[in-house]
Tab-separated table of C-alpha atoms and ligand atoms in Angstrom:
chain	number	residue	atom	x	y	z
A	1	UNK	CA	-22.152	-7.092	13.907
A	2	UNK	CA	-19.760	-5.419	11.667
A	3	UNK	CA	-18.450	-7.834	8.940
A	4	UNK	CA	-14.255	-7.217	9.855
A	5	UNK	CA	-15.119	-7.424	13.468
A	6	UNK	CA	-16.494	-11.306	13.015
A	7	UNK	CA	-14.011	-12.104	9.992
A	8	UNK	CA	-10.786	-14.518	11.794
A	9	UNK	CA	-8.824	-13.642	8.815
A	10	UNK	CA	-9.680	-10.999	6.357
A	11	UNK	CA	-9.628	-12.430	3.070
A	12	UNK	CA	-10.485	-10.951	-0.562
A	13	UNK	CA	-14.303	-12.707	0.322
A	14	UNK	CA	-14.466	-10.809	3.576
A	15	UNK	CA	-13.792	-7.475	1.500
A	16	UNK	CA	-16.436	-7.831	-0.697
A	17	UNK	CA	-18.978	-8.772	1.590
A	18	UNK	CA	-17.835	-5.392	2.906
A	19	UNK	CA	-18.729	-3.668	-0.150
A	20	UNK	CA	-21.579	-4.908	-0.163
A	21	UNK	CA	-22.944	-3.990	2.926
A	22	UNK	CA	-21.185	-0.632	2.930
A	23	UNK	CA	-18.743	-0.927	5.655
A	24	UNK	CA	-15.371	1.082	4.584
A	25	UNK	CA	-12.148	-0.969	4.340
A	26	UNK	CA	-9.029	0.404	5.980
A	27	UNK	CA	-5.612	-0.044	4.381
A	28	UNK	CA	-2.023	1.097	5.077
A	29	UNK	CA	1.356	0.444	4.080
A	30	UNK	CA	3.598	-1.348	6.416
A	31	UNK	CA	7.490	-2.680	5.564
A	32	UNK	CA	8.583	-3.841	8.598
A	33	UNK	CA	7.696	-6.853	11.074
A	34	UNK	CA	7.228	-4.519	14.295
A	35	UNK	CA	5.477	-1.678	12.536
A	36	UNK	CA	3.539	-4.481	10.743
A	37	UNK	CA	2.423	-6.111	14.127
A	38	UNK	CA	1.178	-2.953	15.504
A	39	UNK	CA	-0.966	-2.265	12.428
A	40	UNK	CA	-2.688	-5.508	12.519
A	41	UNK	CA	-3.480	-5.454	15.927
A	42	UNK	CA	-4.685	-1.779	15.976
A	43	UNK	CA	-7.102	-3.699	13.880
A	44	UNK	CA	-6.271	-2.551	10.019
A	45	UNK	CA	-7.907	-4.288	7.219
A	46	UNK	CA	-5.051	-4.763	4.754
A	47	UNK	CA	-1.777	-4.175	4.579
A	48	UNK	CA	-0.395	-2.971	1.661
A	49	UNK	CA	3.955	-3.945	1.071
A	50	UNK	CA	4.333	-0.826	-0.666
A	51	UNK	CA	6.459	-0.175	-3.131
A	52	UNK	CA	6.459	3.244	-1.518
A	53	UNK	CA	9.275	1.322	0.728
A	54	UNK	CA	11.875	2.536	-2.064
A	55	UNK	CA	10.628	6.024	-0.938
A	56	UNK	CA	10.362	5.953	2.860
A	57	UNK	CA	12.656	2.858	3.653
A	58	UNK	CA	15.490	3.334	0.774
A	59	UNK	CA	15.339	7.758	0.403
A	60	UNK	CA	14.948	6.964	-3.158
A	61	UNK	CA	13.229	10.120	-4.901
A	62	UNK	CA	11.000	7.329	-6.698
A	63	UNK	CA	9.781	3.664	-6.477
A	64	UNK	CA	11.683	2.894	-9.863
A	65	UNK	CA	14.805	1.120	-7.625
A	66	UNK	CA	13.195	-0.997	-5.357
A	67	UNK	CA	13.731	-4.523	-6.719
A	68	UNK	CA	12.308	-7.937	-6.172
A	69	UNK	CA	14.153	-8.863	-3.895
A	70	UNK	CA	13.949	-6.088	-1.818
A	71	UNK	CA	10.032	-5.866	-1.741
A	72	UNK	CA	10.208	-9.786	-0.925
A	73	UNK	CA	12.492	-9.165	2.222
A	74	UNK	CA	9.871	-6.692	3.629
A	75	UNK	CA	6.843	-8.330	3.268
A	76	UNK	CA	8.452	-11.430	4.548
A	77	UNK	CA	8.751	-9.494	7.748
A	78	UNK	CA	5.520	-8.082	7.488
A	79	UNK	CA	3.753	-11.186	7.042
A	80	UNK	CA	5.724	-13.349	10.176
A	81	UNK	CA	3.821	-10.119	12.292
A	82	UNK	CA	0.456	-10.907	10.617
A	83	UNK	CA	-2.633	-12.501	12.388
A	84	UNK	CA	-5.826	-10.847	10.937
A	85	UNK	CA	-5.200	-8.359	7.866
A	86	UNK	CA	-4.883	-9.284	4.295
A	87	UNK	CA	-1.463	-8.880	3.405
A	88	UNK	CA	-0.918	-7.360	-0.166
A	89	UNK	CA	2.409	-6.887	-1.814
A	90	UNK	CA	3.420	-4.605	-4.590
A	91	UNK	CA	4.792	-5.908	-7.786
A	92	UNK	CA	8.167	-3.549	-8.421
A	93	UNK	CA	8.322	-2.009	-11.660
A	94	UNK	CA	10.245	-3.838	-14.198
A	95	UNK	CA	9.273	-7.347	-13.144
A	96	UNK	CA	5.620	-7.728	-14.610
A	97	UNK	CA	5.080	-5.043	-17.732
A	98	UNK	CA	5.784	-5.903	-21.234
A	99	UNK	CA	6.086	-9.610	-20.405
A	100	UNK	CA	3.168	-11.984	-18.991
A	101	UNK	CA	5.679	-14.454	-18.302
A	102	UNK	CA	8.106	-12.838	-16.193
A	103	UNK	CA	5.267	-11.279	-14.507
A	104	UNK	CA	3.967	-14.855	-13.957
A	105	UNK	CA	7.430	-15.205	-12.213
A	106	UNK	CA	7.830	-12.523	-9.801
A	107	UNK	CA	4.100	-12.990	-8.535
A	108	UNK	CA	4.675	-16.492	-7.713
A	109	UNK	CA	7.928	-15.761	-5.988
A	110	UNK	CA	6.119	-13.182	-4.019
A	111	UNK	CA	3.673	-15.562	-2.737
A	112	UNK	CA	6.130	-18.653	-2.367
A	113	UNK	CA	9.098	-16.580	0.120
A	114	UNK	CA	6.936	-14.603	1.564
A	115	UNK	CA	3.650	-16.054	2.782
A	116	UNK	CA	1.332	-12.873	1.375
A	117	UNK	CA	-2.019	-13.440	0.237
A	118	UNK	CA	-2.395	-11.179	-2.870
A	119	UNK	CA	-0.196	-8.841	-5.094
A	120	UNK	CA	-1.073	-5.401	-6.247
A	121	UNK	CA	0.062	-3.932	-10.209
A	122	UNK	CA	-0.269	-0.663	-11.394
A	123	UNK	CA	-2.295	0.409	-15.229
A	124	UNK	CA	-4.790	-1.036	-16.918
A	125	UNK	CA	-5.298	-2.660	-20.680
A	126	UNK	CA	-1.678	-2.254	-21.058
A	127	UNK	CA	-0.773	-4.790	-18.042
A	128	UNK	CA	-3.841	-7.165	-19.522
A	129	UNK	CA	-1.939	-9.946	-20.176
A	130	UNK	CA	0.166	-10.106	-17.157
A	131	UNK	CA	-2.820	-9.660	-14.948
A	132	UNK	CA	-4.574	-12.883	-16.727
A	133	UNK	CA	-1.566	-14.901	-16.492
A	134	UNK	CA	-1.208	-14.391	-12.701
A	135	UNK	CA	-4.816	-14.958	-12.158
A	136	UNK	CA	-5.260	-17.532	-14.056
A	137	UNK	CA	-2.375	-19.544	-11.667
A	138	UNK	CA	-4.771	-18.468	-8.721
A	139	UNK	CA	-2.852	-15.825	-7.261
A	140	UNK	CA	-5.255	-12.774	-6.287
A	141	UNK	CA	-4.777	-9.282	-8.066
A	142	UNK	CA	-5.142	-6.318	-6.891
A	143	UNK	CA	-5.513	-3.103	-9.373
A	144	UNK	CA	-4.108	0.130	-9.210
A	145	UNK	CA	-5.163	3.418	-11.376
A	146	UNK	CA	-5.511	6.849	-12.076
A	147	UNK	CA	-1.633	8.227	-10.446
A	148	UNK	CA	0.742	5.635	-11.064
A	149	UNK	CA	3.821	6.288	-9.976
A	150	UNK	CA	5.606	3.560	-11.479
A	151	UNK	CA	5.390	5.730	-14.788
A	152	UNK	CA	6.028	9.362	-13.200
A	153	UNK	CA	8.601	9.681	-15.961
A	154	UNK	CA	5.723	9.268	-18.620
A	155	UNK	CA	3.487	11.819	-16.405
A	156	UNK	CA	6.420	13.797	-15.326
A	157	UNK	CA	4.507	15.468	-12.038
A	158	UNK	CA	3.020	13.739	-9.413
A	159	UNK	CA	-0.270	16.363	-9.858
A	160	UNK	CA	-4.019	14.803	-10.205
A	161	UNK	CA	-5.192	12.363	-12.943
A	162	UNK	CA	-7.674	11.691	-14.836
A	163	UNK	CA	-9.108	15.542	-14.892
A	164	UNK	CA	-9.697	15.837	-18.292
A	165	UNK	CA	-12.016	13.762	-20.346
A	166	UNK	CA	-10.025	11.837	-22.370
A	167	UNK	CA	-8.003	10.443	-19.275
A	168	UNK	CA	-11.286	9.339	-17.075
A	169	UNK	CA	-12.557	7.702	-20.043
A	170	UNK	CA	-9.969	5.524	-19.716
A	171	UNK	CA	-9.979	5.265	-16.315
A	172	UNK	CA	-13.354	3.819	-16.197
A	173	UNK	CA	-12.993	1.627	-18.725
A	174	UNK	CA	-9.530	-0.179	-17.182
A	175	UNK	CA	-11.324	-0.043	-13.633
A	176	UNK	CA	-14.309	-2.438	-15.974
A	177	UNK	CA	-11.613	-4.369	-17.700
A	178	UNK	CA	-9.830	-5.116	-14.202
A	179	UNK	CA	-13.189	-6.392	-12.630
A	180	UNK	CA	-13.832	-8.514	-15.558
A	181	UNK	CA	-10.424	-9.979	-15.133
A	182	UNK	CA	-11.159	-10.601	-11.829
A	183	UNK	CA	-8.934	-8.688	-9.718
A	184	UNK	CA	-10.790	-8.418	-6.176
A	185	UNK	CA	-9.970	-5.119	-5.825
A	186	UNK	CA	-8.640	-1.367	-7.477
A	187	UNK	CA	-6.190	1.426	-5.445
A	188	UNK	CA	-7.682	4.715	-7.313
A	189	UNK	CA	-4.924	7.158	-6.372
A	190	UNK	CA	-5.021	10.814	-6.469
A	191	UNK	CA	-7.987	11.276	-8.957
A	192	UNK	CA	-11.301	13.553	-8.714
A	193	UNK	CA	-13.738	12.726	-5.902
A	194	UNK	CA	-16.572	12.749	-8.262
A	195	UNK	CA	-15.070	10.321	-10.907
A	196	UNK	CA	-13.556	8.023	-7.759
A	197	UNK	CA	-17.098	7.941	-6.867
A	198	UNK	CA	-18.520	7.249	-10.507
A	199	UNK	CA	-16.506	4.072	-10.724
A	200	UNK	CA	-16.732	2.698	-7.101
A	201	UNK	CA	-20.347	2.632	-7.902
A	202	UNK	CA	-20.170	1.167	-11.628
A	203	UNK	CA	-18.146	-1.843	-10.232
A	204	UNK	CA	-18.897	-4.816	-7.806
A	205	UNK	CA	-15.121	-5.434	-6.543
A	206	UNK	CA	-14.286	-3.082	-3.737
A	207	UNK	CA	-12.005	0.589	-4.849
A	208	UNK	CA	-9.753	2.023	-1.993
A	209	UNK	CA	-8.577	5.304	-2.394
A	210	UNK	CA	-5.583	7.581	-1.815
A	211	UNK	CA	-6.291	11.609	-2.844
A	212	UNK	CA	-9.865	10.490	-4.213
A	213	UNK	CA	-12.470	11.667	-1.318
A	214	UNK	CA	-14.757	9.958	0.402
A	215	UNK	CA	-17.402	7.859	-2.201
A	216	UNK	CA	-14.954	5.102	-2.499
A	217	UNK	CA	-14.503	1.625	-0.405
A	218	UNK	CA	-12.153	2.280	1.539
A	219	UNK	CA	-9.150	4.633	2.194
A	220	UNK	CA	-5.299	3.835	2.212
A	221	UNK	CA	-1.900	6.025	3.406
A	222	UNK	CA	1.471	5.153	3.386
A	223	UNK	CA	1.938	4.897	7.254
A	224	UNK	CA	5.123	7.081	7.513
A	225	UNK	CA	2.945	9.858	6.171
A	226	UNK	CA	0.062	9.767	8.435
A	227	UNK	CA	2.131	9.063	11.305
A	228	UNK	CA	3.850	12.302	10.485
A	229	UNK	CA	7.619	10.876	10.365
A	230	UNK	CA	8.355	11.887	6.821
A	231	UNK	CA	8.224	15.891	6.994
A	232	UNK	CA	8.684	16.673	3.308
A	233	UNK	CA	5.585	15.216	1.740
A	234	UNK	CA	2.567	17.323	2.455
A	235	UNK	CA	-0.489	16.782	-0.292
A	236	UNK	CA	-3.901	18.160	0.431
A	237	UNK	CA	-4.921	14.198	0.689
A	238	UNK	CA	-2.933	13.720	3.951
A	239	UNK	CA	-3.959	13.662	7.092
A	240	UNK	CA	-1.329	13.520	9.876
A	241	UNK	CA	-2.224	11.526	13.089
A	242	UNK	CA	0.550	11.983	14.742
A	243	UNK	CA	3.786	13.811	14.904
A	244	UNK	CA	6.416	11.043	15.498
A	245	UNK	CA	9.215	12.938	13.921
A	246	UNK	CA	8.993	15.502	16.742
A	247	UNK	CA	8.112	12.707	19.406
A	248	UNK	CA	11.469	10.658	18.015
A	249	UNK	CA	13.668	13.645	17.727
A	250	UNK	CA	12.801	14.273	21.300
A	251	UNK	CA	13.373	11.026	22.358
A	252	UNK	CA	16.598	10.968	20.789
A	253	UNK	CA	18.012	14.245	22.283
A	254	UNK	CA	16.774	13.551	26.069
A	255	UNK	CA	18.602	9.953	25.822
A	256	UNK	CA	22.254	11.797	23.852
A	257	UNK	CA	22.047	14.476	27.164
A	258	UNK	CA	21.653	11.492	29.544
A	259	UNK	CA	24.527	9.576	28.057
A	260	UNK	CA	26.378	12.906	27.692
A	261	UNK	CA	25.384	13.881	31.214
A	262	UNK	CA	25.911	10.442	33.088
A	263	UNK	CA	22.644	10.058	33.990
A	264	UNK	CA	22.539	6.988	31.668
A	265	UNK	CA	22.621	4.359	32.959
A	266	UNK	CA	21.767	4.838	36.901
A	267	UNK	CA	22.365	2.233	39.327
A	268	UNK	CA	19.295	0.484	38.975
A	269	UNK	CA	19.742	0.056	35.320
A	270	UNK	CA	23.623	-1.593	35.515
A	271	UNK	CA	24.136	-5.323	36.803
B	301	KIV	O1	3.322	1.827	-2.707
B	301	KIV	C1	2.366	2.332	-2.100
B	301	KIV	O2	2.470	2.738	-0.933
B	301	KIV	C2	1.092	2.455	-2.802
B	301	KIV	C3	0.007	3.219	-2.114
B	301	KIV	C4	0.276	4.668	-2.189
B	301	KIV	C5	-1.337	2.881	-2.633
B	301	KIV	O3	0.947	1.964	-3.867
């Protein structure tokens, strides 16, 4: 029997026994307590608080904004919809780099108001010290490399990473360093398939990817994308399962003709 299927409660254990046996782990974003209950009982793995809310909640053109605050009101709702998945929450930029201490802060108020189980933090050797500090007060980590879009102003594109040599050197060696930490587990985001596949296999904690093919752990998508309601944002990496812009829009129209027309309400739907 499949590992998730006779998990109660996935936990960071639960993912690595999935490594392990080679069944893939399926994540998506979710900011939102009915969108959140849905996910979980569709049977999702994790759910990921994204700071990608700034994007797709807030129509922010990055996920610089999105404060504390903010990321702690959505995965509050998030996690009052949870039974099953792991619920993992973003750390916003500006409230873990440079400082181990603040870090420290923010990852305990995460975990305090909202009831998540883990917290996710973008780079590598330069985060080092935060990450230690909030494992070391038991609160799991989760990694995230190769596109980071908490520094697109560094990159200044949001094109593939880690191409050249010089930049999946580092790569592998900050998806090592992580593991050694001890995060439980690494978001490789928009990097070659062949070097997402390299370090999947050169480390024991689980990688999921988004825009890094198929030899990693398991995949994740920000769920407005793949349920086709943003229209705008169309990478190579996406796949849409739905079109629920199109399904909403006409949704929205038929009800504005029947108020329009009188046909809304009808007898039956009055007291
Ligand atoms: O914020 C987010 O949605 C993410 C995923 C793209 C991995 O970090």
């Amino acid at each position: 029997m499949a590992i998730h299927k006779t998990a109660r409660k996935i936990t960071t254990h639960v993912l690595q026994a999935m490594k392990l046996k080679g069944e893939k782990i399926a994540m998506l974003t979710a900011y939102d307590y009915s969108m959140a209950k849905i996910v979980d009982q569709a049977g999702i793995d994790v759910i990921l608080v994204g700071d990608s809310a700034a994007n797709v909640m807030a129509g922010y053109d990055s996920t610089l904004p999105l404060t504390l605050n903010e990321i702690i009101y959505h995965a509050k709702s998030v996690v009052r919809a949870v039974e099953k998945a792991l619920v993992v929450v973003d750390l916003p930029f500006g409230t873990y780099q440079g400082n181990s201490k603040i870090a420290l802060d923010s990852a305990i108020r995460i975990m305090k108001e909202t009831g998540a189980h883990a917290v996710k933090m973008e780079g590598g050797l330069q985060i080092k010290e935060s990450v230690i500090r909030i494992l070391s007060a038991g609160i799991p980590v989760m990694g995230h490399l190769g596109l980071i879009p908490q520094s697109i102003h560094k990159f200044g594109t949001y094109v593939v990473r880690a191409k050249d040599k010089e930049e999946a050197d580092i790569l592998r060696k900050d998806a090592l360093l992580l593991e050694e930490l001890g995060c439980f587990g690494i978001v490789l985001e928009k990097i070659p398939a062949q070097l997402a596949k390299e370090v999947s296999e050169s480390i024991k904690i689980p990688t999921i990817g988004i825009g890094a093919g198929g030899g990693v752990d398991g995949q994740v998508l920000v769920i407005h994308d793949m349920l086709g309601i943003t229209q705008e944002f169309s990478p190579r990496f996406l796949r849409r399962y739905h079109d629920l812009s199109a399904e909403i829009k006409g949704a929205v129209s038929n009800y504005v003709k029947d108020v329009r027309s009188k046909d809304f309400p009808n007898e039956k739907e009055q007291y």
